[in-house]
Tab-separated table of C-alpha atoms in Angstrom:
chain	number	residue	atom	x	y	z
H	56	MET	CA	14.968	-24.573	-23.087
H	57	ARG	CA	11.694	-24.884	-24.988
H	58	ASN	CA	9.935	-25.687	-21.711
H	59	VAL	CA	11.114	-22.381	-20.223
H	60	PHE	CA	9.644	-20.360	-23.118
H	61	THR	CA	6.485	-22.474	-23.056
H	62	TYR	CA	5.919	-21.856	-19.366
H	63	PHE	CA	6.604	-18.140	-19.766
H	64	MET	CA	3.993	-17.948	-22.518
H	65	LEU	CA	1.622	-19.865	-20.258
H	66	PHE	CA	2.232	-17.256	-17.551
H	67	PHE	CA	1.678	-14.422	-20.029
H	68	ILE	CA	-1.540	-15.915	-21.411
H	69	TYR	CA	-3.045	-16.456	-17.956
H	70	ALA	CA	-2.023	-12.930	-16.930
H	71	ILE	CA	-3.998	-11.589	-19.903
H	72	LEU	CA	-6.985	-13.848	-19.143
H	73	GLY	CA	-6.863	-12.629	-15.544
H	74	TRP	CA	-6.971	-9.022	-16.720
H	75	ILE	CA	-9.998	-9.824	-18.904
H	76	ILE	CA	-11.793	-11.464	-15.946
H	77	GLU	CA	-10.967	-8.617	-13.529
H	78	THR	CA	-11.864	-5.875	-16.002
H	79	THR	CA	-15.134	-7.536	-16.999
H	80	LEU	CA	-16.336	-8.128	-13.428
H	81	VAL	CA	-15.390	-4.680	-12.139
H	82	SER	CA	-16.766	-2.935	-15.230
H	83	ILE	CA	-20.111	-4.706	-14.736
H	84	GLU	CA	-20.120	-3.722	-11.059
H	85	LYS	CA	-19.231	-0.073	-11.775
H	86	ARG	CA	-21.381	0.035	-14.936
H	87	LYS	CA	-18.498	1.555	-16.874
H	88	PHE	CA	-15.241	0.336	-18.360
H	89	VAL	CA	-12.519	0.021	-15.710
H	90	ASN	CA	-9.024	-0.930	-16.844
H	91	ARG	CA	-7.872	-3.199	-14.008
H	92	GLY	CA	-4.336	-4.052	-13.055
H	93	PHE	CA	-1.455	-1.972	-11.714
H	94	LEU	CA	0.541	-2.409	-14.933
H	95	ILE	CA	-0.059	-0.374	-18.069
H	96	GLY	CA	-0.655	-3.350	-20.353
H	97	PRO	CA	-3.697	-5.668	-20.349
H	98	TYR	CA	-2.441	-8.264	-17.894
H	99	CYS	CA	-2.572	-9.064	-14.172
H	100	PRO	CA	0.605	-10.949	-13.139
H	101	ILE	CA	-1.028	-12.534	-10.086
H	102	TYR	CA	-3.211	-14.633	-12.422
H	103	GLY	CA	-0.163	-15.589	-14.463
H	104	PHE	CA	1.705	-16.736	-11.369
H	105	GLY	CA	-1.414	-18.468	-10.083
H	106	GLY	CA	-1.965	-20.380	-13.323
H	107	LEU	CA	1.725	-21.310	-13.452
H	108	ALA	CA	1.713	-22.473	-9.820
H	109	ILE	CA	-1.405	-24.597	-10.356
H	110	THR	CA	0.078	-26.124	-13.519
H	111	ILE	CA	3.402	-27.046	-11.916
H	112	LEU	CA	2.351	-27.942	-8.377
H	113	LEU	CA	-0.982	-29.662	-8.977
H	114	LYS	CA	-0.275	-31.754	-12.071
H	115	ASN	CA	-0.220	-34.923	-9.931
H	116	TYR	CA	-3.772	-34.331	-8.628
H	117	THR	CA	-5.671	-34.277	-11.924
H	118	LYS	CA	-7.055	-37.769	-11.361
H	119	ASP	CA	-9.209	-36.564	-8.462
H	120	PRO	CA	-11.211	-33.355	-9.136
H	121	ILE	CA	-12.163	-32.908	-5.466
H	122	VAL	CA	-8.559	-33.070	-4.274
H	123	LEU	CA	-7.531	-30.774	-7.124
H	124	PHE	CA	-10.229	-28.268	-6.109
H	125	LEU	CA	-9.076	-28.260	-2.466
H	126	MET	CA	-5.420	-27.949	-3.422
H	127	ALA	CA	-6.173	-25.063	-5.789
H	128	VAL	CA	-7.883	-23.193	-2.924
H	129	ILE	CA	-4.504	-23.086	-1.206
H	130	CYS	CA	-3.366	-20.809	-4.031
H	131	GLY	CA	-5.283	-18.075	-2.174
H	132	ILE	CA	-2.085	-17.795	-0.135
H	133	LEU	CA	-0.531	-16.240	-3.237
H	134	GLU	CA	-3.144	-13.482	-3.194
H	135	TYR	CA	-2.472	-12.819	0.515
H	136	PHE	CA	1.276	-12.440	0.132
H	137	THR	CA	0.893	-10.421	-3.072
H	138	SER	CA	-1.279	-7.933	-1.180
H	139	TYR	CA	1.182	-7.822	1.736
H	140	ILE	CA	4.284	-7.345	-0.438
H	141	MET	CA	2.695	-4.662	-2.632
H	142	GLU	CA	1.510	-2.748	0.435
H	143	LYS	CA	5.014	-2.815	1.916
H	144	ILE	CA	6.631	-1.702	-1.344
H	145	PHE	CA	4.169	0.985	-2.442
H	146	LYS	CA	2.653	1.938	0.946
H	147	ALA	CA	-0.824	1.369	-0.470
H	148	ARG	CA	-3.383	-1.428	-0.314
H	149	TRP	CA	-4.653	-2.458	-3.727
H	150	TRP	CA	-7.678	-4.464	-2.575
H	151	ASP	CA	-9.427	-4.790	0.756
H	152	TYR	CA	-11.947	-7.491	1.743
H	153	SER	CA	-12.411	-6.233	5.317
H	154	ALA	CA	-16.120	-5.645	4.686
H	155	LYS	CA	-16.638	-9.239	3.552
H	156	LYS	CA	-17.237	-12.223	5.821
H	157	TYR	CA	-14.531	-14.731	6.687
H	158	ASN	CA	-11.622	-12.545	5.633
H	159	ILE	CA	-8.016	-12.654	6.832
H	160	ASN	CA	-6.653	-9.158	7.469
H	161	GLY	CA	-8.760	-7.945	4.539
H	162	ARG	CA	-6.296	-9.528	2.102
H	163	ILE	CA	-8.237	-12.671	1.225
H	164	CYS	CA	-11.732	-13.914	1.983
H	165	LEU	CA	-13.832	-17.019	1.450
H	166	GLU	CA	-15.734	-15.327	-1.368
H	167	THR	CA	-12.548	-14.958	-3.439
H	168	VAL	CA	-10.659	-18.068	-2.314
H	169	VAL	CA	-13.354	-20.539	-3.416
H	170	PRO	CA	-13.119	-19.365	-7.054
H	171	PHE	CA	-9.447	-20.354	-6.921
H	172	GLY	CA	-10.597	-23.960	-6.623
H	173	ILE	CA	-12.926	-23.565	-9.593
H	174	LEU	CA	-10.228	-21.840	-11.652
H	175	GLY	CA	-7.779	-24.591	-10.673
H	176	CYS	CA	-10.036	-27.235	-12.172
H	177	LEU	CA	-10.709	-25.055	-15.209
H	178	VAL	CA	-6.983	-24.555	-15.776
H	179	MET	CA	-6.020	-28.220	-15.453
H	180	TYR	CA	-8.948	-29.774	-17.314
H	181	VAL	CA	-9.774	-27.189	-20.003
H	182	LEU	CA	-7.325	-24.313	-20.510
H	183	ASN	CA	-3.991	-26.124	-20.161
H	184	PRO	CA	-4.748	-28.811	-22.764
H	185	ILE	CA	-5.834	-26.166	-25.296
H	186	THR	CA	-2.941	-23.800	-24.519
H	187	PHE	CA	-0.242	-26.472	-24.640
H	188	LYS	CA	-1.715	-27.823	-27.874
H	189	TYR	CA	-1.300	-24.518	-29.707
H	190	LEU	CA	2.058	-23.641	-28.102
H	191	ASN	CA	3.440	-27.021	-29.175
H	192	MET	CA	2.376	-26.248	-32.726
H	193	LEU	CA	4.875	-23.358	-32.836
H	194	SER	CA	8.386	-23.985	-34.059
H	195	ASN	CA	11.271	-23.369	-31.654
H	196	SER	CA	12.342	-20.179	-33.440
H	197	MET	CA	8.796	-18.784	-33.553
H	198	LEU	CA	8.220	-19.608	-29.868
H	199	ASN	CA	11.528	-17.926	-28.978
H	200	ILE	CA	10.709	-14.767	-30.928
H	201	ILE	CA	7.192	-14.412	-29.499
H	202	SER	CA	8.440	-15.090	-25.966
H	203	ALA	CA	11.260	-12.546	-26.315
H	204	ILE	CA	8.862	-9.855	-27.567
H	205	CYS	CA	6.341	-10.528	-24.789
H	206	PHE	CA	9.089	-10.623	-22.146
H	207	THR	CA	10.563	-7.298	-23.327
H	208	ILE	CA	7.150	-5.633	-23.286
H	209	PHE	CA	6.371	-7.065	-19.847
H	210	ILE	CA	9.674	-5.987	-18.248
H	211	THR	CA	9.476	-2.496	-19.788
H	212	ASP	CA	5.911	-2.171	-18.513
H	213	ASN	CA	7.005	-3.177	-15.004
H	214	ILE	CA	9.766	-0.550	-14.942
H	215	VAL	CA	7.519	2.266	-16.193
H	216	SER	CA	4.596	1.255	-13.963
H	217	TYR	CA	6.840	1.049	-10.898
H	218	ASN	CA	7.947	4.649	-11.444
H	219	VAL	CA	4.332	5.755	-11.861
H	220	ILE	CA	3.189	3.951	-8.720
H	221	SER	CA	6.141	5.296	-6.723
H	222	SER	CA	4.862	8.802	-7.427
H	223	PHE	CA	2.027	8.141	-4.955
H	224	THR	CA	4.417	8.193	-2.008
H	225	LYS	CA	6.348	11.158	-3.416
H	226	THR	CA	3.158	13.126	-4.063
H	227	VAL	CA	1.848	12.588	-0.529
H	228	LYS	CA	5.194	13.714	0.920
H	229	THR	CA	5.379	16.766	-1.378
H	230	ILE	CA	1.900	17.946	-0.527
H	231	ASN	CA	2.412	17.595	3.202
H	232	VAL	CA	5.844	19.243	3.498
H	233	GLY	CA	5.253	22.373	5.557
H	234	LYS	CA	1.525	22.227	4.868
H	235	ILE	CA	0.250	19.713	7.369
H	236	LYS	CA	-3.318	20.524	8.255
H	237	ASP	CA	-5.936	18.770	10.290
H	238	ASN	CA	-8.098	18.487	7.182
H	239	THR	CA	-7.832	15.047	5.600
H	240	GLU	CA	-10.541	15.721	3.026
H	241	GLU	CA	-8.586	18.637	1.600
H	242	ILE	CA	-5.321	16.666	1.524
H	243	THR	CA	-6.968	13.638	-0.122
H	244	LYS	CA	-8.604	15.839	-2.762
H	245	LYS	CA	-5.291	17.535	-3.483
H	246	VAL	CA	-3.464	14.208	-3.787
H	247	ARG	CA	-6.061	12.920	-6.240
H	248	GLU	CA	-5.929	16.120	-8.320
H	249	VAL	CA	-2.136	15.999	-8.556
H	250	LEU	CA	-2.035	12.313	-9.458
H	251	ILE	CA	-4.762	12.505	-12.081
H	252	GLY	CA	-3.187	15.622	-13.544
H	253	LYS	CA	0.245	14.006	-13.916
H	254	SER	CA	-0.488	11.516	-16.651
H	255	PHE	CA	-2.955	9.126	-18.228
H	256	PHE	CA	-1.388	6.197	-16.373
H	257	ASN	CA	-1.937	7.797	-12.958
H	258	LYS	CA	-5.580	8.442	-13.850
H	259	ARG	CA	-6.014	4.861	-14.949
H	260	LEU	CA	-4.421	3.622	-11.721
H	261	MET	CA	-6.762	5.715	-9.575
H	262	GLU	CA	-9.805	4.466	-11.494
H	263	ALA	CA	-8.660	0.838	-11.414
H	264	TYR	CA	-7.956	0.857	-7.675
H	265	PRO	CA	-10.324	3.294	-5.914
H	266	ASN	CA	-9.258	1.797	-2.573
H	267	LEU	CA	-5.967	3.638	-2.992
H	268	GLN	CA	-7.821	6.872	-2.277
H	269	ALA	CA	-8.950	5.492	1.059
H	270	LYS	CA	-5.383	4.433	1.795
H	271	ILE	CA	-4.030	7.888	0.943
H	272	LYS	CA	-6.786	9.463	3.010
H	273	GLU	CA	-5.889	7.277	5.964
H	274	LYS	CA	-2.211	8.196	5.573
H	275	ALA	CA	-3.080	11.883	5.462
H	276	ARG	CA	-5.284	11.463	8.529
H	277	GLN	CA	-2.424	9.809	10.406
H	278	ILE	CA	-0.045	12.610	9.431
H	279	ALA	CA	-2.553	15.261	10.485
H	280	GLN	CA	-3.244	13.430	13.747
H	281	LYS	CA	0.482	13.138	14.461
H	282	ALA	CA	0.950	16.833	13.750
H	283	LYS	CA	-1.914	17.636	16.102
H	284	GLU	CA	-0.414	15.453	18.827
H	285	VAL	CA	2.995	17.085	18.384
H	286	LYS	CA	1.390	20.531	18.529
H	287	THR	CA	-0.490	19.629	21.708
H	288	GLU	CA	2.641	18.136	23.252
H	289	MET	CA	4.652	21.263	22.409
H	290	SER	CA	1.937	23.499	23.863
H	291	ASP	CA	1.927	21.461	27.073
H	292	LYS	CA	5.707	21.691	27.319
H	293	VAL	CA	5.624	25.458	26.735
H	294	GLU	CA	2.964	25.895	29.416
H	295	SER	CA	4.943	23.681	31.785
H	296	MET	CA	8.133	25.648	31.161
H	297	LYS	CA	6.233	28.905	31.577
H	298	GLU	CA	4.903	27.758	34.950
H	299	LYS	CA	8.381	26.636	36.041
H	300	ILE	CA	9.925	29.953	34.975
H	301	THR	CA	7.189	31.921	36.761
H	302	GLN	CA	7.616	29.777	39.871
H	303	SER	CA	11.400	30.137	39.794
H	304	ALA	CA	11.148	33.906	39.310
H	305	SER	CA	8.747	34.118	42.233
H	306	GLU	CA	11.089	32.075	44.427
H	307	ILE	CA	14.070	34.204	43.421
H	308	LYS	CA	12.080	37.351	44.156
H	309	ASP	CA	11.080	36.019	47.579
H	310	ASN	CA	14.689	35.018	48.352
H	311	ILE	CA	15.963	38.459	47.344
H	312	GLY	CA	13.282	40.076	49.501
H	313	ASP	CA	14.270	37.925	52.468
H	314	LYS	CA	17.943	38.765	52.000
H	315	VAL	CA	17.216	42.476	51.771
H	316	GLU	CA	15.075	42.294	54.889
H	317	GLU	CA	17.810	40.434	56.783
H	318	MET	CA	20.393	42.998	55.690
H	319	GLN	CA	18.136	45.831	56.863
H	320	LYS	CA	17.749	44.136	60.247
H	321	GLU	CA	21.508	43.726	60.548
H	322	ILE	CA	22.015	47.372	59.717
H	323	ARG	CA	19.520	48.424	62.402
H	324	LYS	CA	21.200	46.234	65.037
H	325	LYS	CA	24.704	47.529	64.249
H	326	PRO	CA	25.498	50.550	66.559
H	327	SER	CA	26.371	53.799	64.858
H	328	LYS	CA	29.704	55.646	65.488
H	329	LYS	CA	28.026	58.330	67.606
H	330	GLU	CA	26.481	55.759	69.863
H	331	GLY	CA	29.956	54.165	70.278
H	332	LYS	CA	31.446	57.409	71.504
């Protein structure tokens, strides 16, 4: 049982370290503090799962650093499927490497996969020995208490953050109900204003993942385009029906005229009573 708590704490520690790495790099790039991660707390679960996967799956490759590096690169698959699953669940892409060379569907690229190999070696040769050393110094009761507290915080954070993130889809739907316009800039601006105005967590999410704005904009563009297509299709159908009705009315009018003319001819041909006498 101690191993379970130890591995959970390992996951939690690497999730926090991942958040520190992400926040530091992005903050330097943006030249301002950016609180990364889709959760409220200071942790990025993908790094926790990555560190845990490297620890468990690659422990037999520590004797050969080159093999360990290459095997750790495979952990980029985790990033790919994380991006795919989150996009399917929340209808938004959280990172996009489409502009970078050697990318796969914009979810992973060579520039980000190679560091996985470096981090794999760092985890196995430096971080794991230090982390396990200090975790093993804790008594069973202390380890259990710390793990329980961290687990409770993490699960609560996931529940709250999920509800916050879900508001993206709801907000887009709310804004577009009965108000679909062919003006994606206006829709995107409105979505951003509503989300930022809702709460601090929404604002933080928008600042941490600016690519979400592009995703929302694209969604709004698709909705507007679909509305435009439907409008055009309806207009074409109305025009077509109008032409058919006009044509049918003209044909009916011609048929009535022909019938009337035939009846008049019949009347003229029919002898009158005086002529019969």
